[in-house]
Short mmCIF file of C-alpha atoms and ligand atoms in Angstrom, two decimals:
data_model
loop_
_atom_site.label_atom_id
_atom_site.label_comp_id
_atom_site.label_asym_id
_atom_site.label_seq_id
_atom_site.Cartn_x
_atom_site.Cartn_y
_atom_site.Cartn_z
CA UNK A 118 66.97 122.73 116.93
CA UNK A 119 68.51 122.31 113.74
CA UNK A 120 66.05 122.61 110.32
CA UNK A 121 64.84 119.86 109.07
CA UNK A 122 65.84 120.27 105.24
CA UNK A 123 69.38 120.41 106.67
CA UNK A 124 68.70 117.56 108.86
CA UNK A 125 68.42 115.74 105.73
CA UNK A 126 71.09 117.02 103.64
CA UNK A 127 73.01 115.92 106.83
CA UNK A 128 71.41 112.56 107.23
CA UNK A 129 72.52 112.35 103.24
CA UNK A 130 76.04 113.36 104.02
CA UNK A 131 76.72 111.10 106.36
CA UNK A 132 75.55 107.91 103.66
CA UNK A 133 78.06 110.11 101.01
CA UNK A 134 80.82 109.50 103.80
CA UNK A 135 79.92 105.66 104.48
CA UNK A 136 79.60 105.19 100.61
CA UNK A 137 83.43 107.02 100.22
CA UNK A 138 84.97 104.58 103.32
CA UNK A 139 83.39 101.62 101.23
CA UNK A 140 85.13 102.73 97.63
CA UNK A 141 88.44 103.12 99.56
CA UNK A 142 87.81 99.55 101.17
CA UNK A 143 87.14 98.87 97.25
CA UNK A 144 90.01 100.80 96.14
CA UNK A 145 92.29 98.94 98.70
CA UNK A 146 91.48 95.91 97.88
CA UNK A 147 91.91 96.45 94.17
CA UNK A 148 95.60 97.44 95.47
CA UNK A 149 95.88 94.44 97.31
CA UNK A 150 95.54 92.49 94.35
CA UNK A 151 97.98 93.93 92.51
CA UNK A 152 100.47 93.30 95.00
CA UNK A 153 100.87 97.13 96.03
CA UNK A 154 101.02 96.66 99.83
CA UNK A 155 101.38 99.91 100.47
CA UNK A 156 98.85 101.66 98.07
CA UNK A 157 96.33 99.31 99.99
CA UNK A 158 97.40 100.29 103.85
CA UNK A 159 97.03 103.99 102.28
CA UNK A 160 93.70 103.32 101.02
CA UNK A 161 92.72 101.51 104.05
CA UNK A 162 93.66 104.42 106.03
CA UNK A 163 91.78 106.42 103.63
CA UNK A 164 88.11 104.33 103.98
CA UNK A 165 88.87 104.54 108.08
CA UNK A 166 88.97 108.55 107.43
CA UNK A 167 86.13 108.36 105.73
CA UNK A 168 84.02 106.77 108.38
CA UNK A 169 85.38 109.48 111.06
CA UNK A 170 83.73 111.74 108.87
CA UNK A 171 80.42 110.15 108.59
CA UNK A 172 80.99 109.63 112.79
CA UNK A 173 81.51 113.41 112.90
CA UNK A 174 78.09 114.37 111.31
CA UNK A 175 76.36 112.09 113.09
CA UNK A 176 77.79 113.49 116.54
CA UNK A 177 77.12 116.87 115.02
CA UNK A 178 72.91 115.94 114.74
CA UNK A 179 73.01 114.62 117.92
CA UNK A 180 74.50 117.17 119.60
CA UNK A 181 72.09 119.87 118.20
CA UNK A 182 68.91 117.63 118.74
CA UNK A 183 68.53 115.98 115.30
CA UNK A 184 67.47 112.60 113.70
CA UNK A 185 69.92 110.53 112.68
CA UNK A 186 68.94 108.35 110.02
CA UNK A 187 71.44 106.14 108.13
CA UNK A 188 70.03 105.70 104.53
CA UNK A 189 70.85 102.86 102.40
CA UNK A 190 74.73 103.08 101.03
CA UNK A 191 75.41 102.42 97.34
CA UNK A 192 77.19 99.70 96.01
CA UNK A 193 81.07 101.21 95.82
CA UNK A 194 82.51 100.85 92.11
CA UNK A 195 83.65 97.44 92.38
CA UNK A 196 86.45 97.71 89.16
CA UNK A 197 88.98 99.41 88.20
CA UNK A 198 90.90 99.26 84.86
CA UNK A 199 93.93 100.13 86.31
CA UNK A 200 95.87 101.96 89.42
CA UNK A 201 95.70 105.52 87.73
CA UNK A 202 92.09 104.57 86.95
CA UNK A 203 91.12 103.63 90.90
CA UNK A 204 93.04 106.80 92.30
CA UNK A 205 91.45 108.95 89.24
CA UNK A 206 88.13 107.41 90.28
CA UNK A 207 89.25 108.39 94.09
CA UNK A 208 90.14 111.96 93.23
CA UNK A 209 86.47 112.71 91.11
CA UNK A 210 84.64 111.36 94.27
CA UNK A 211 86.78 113.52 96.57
CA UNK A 212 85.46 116.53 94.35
CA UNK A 213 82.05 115.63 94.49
CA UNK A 214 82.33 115.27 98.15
CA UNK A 215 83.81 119.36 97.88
CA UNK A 216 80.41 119.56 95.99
CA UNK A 217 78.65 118.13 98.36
CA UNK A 218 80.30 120.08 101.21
CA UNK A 219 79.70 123.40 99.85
CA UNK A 220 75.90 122.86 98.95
CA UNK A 221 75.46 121.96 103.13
CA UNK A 222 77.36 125.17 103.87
CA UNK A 223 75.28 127.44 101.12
CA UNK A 224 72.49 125.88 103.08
CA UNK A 225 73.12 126.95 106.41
CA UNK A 226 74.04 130.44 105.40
CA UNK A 227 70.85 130.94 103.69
CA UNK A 228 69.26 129.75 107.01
CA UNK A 229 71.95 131.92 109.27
CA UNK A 230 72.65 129.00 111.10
CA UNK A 231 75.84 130.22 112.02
CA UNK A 232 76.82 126.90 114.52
CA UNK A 233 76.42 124.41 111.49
CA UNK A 234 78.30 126.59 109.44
CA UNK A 235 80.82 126.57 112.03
CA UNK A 236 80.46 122.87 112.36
CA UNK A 237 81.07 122.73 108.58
CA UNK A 238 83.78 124.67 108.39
CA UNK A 239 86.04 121.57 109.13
CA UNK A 240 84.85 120.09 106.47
CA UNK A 241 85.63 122.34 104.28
CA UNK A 242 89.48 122.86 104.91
CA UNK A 243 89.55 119.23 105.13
CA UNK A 244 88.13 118.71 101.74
CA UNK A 245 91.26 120.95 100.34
CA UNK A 246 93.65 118.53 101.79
CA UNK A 247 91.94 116.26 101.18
CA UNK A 248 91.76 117.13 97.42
CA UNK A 249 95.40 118.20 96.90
CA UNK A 250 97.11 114.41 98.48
CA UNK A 251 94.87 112.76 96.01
CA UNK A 252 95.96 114.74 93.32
CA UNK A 253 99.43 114.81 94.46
CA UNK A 254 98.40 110.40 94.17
CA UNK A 255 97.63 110.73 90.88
CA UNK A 256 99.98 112.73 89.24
CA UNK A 257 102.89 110.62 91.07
CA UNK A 258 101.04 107.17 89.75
CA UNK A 259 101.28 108.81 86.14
CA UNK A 260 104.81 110.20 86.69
CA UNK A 261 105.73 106.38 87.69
CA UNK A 262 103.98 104.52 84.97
CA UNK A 263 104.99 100.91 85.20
CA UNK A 264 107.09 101.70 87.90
CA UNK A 265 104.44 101.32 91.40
CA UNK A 266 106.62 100.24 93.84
CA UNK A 267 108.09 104.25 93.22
CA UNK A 268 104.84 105.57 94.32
CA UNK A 269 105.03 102.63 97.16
CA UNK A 270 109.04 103.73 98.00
CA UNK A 271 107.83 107.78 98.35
CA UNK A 272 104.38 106.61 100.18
CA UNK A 273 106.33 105.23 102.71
CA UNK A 274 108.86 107.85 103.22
CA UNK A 275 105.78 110.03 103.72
CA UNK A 276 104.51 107.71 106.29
CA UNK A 277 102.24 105.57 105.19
CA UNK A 278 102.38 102.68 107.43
CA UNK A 279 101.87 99.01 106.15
CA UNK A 280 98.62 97.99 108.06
CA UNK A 281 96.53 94.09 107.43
CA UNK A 282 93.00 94.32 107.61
CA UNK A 283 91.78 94.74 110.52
CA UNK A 284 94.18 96.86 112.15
CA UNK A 285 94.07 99.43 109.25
CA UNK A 286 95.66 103.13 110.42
CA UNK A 287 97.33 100.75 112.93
FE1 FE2 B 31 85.04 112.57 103.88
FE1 FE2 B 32 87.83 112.23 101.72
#
């Protein structure tokens, strides 16, 4: 049986991972808008990542007897001034998700629960790579300035696959 104070940090995780899908759905849809087709299949594949996650955690508490309890998800920042400003807003809630991350694996050390920390450990070298394309984002959106449809040209070359809504990741 899993403790409950990391049953809840858990339970809180997995709203943190609903609330990042729904600021990529934001994020894409910003992208969208500005006519950057390709910027908004990436973030669409970004908010469907997202949602694994959350999927993961909760299969995680289940599997080790917990509660799951989905908490109420904040509103996702609904603006954005400008590209560099959604992907910088991206790449500050990727590090608080790091944050997040590293506070449930302090956790289950303290508690030497050694399967959870295995469980987390996932999480953790995902959160690297996770970190590092989103930077890699960034600096390429300030590298192109005006010029999007560069970032678009190398997005695609890396494979980022044009997806509508509804068959994002498709
Ligand atoms: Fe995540
Ligand atoms: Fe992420």
């Amino acid at each position: 049986m899993i403790d409950k104070k990391l049953e809840d940090a858990i339970n809180e995780q997995i709203v943190y991972e609903l609330y990042s899908s729904n600021t990529y759905l934001s994020v894409a849809s910003f992208m969208e808008e500005q006519g950057l087709k390709v910027l908004n299949a990436h973030f669409l594949k970004q908010s469907e990542e997202e949602r694994d996650h959350a999927m993961k955690f909760i299969g995680y508490l289940q599997e080790v007897n917990g509660a799951v309890r989905i908490g109420a998800i904040p509103e996702p920042p609904q603006s954005f001034k400008s590209v560099e400003d959604a992907v910088a807003k991206s790449l500050k809630q990727e590090e608080e998700v790091t944050r997040r991350i590293n506070n449930l694996m302090s956790m289950a050390h303290d508690q030497k629960d050694y399967a959870t920390a295995s469980f987390l450990k996932w999480f953790v070298d995902e959160q690297v790579e996770e970190q590092a394309s989103m930077n890699d984002l960034l600096l390429m959106v300030r590298h192109a300035g005006p010029h999007l449809l560069l970032v678009e040209d190398r997005l695609l070359k890396q494979g980022v696959k044009l997806a509508t809504p509804g068959e994002a990741g498709a």
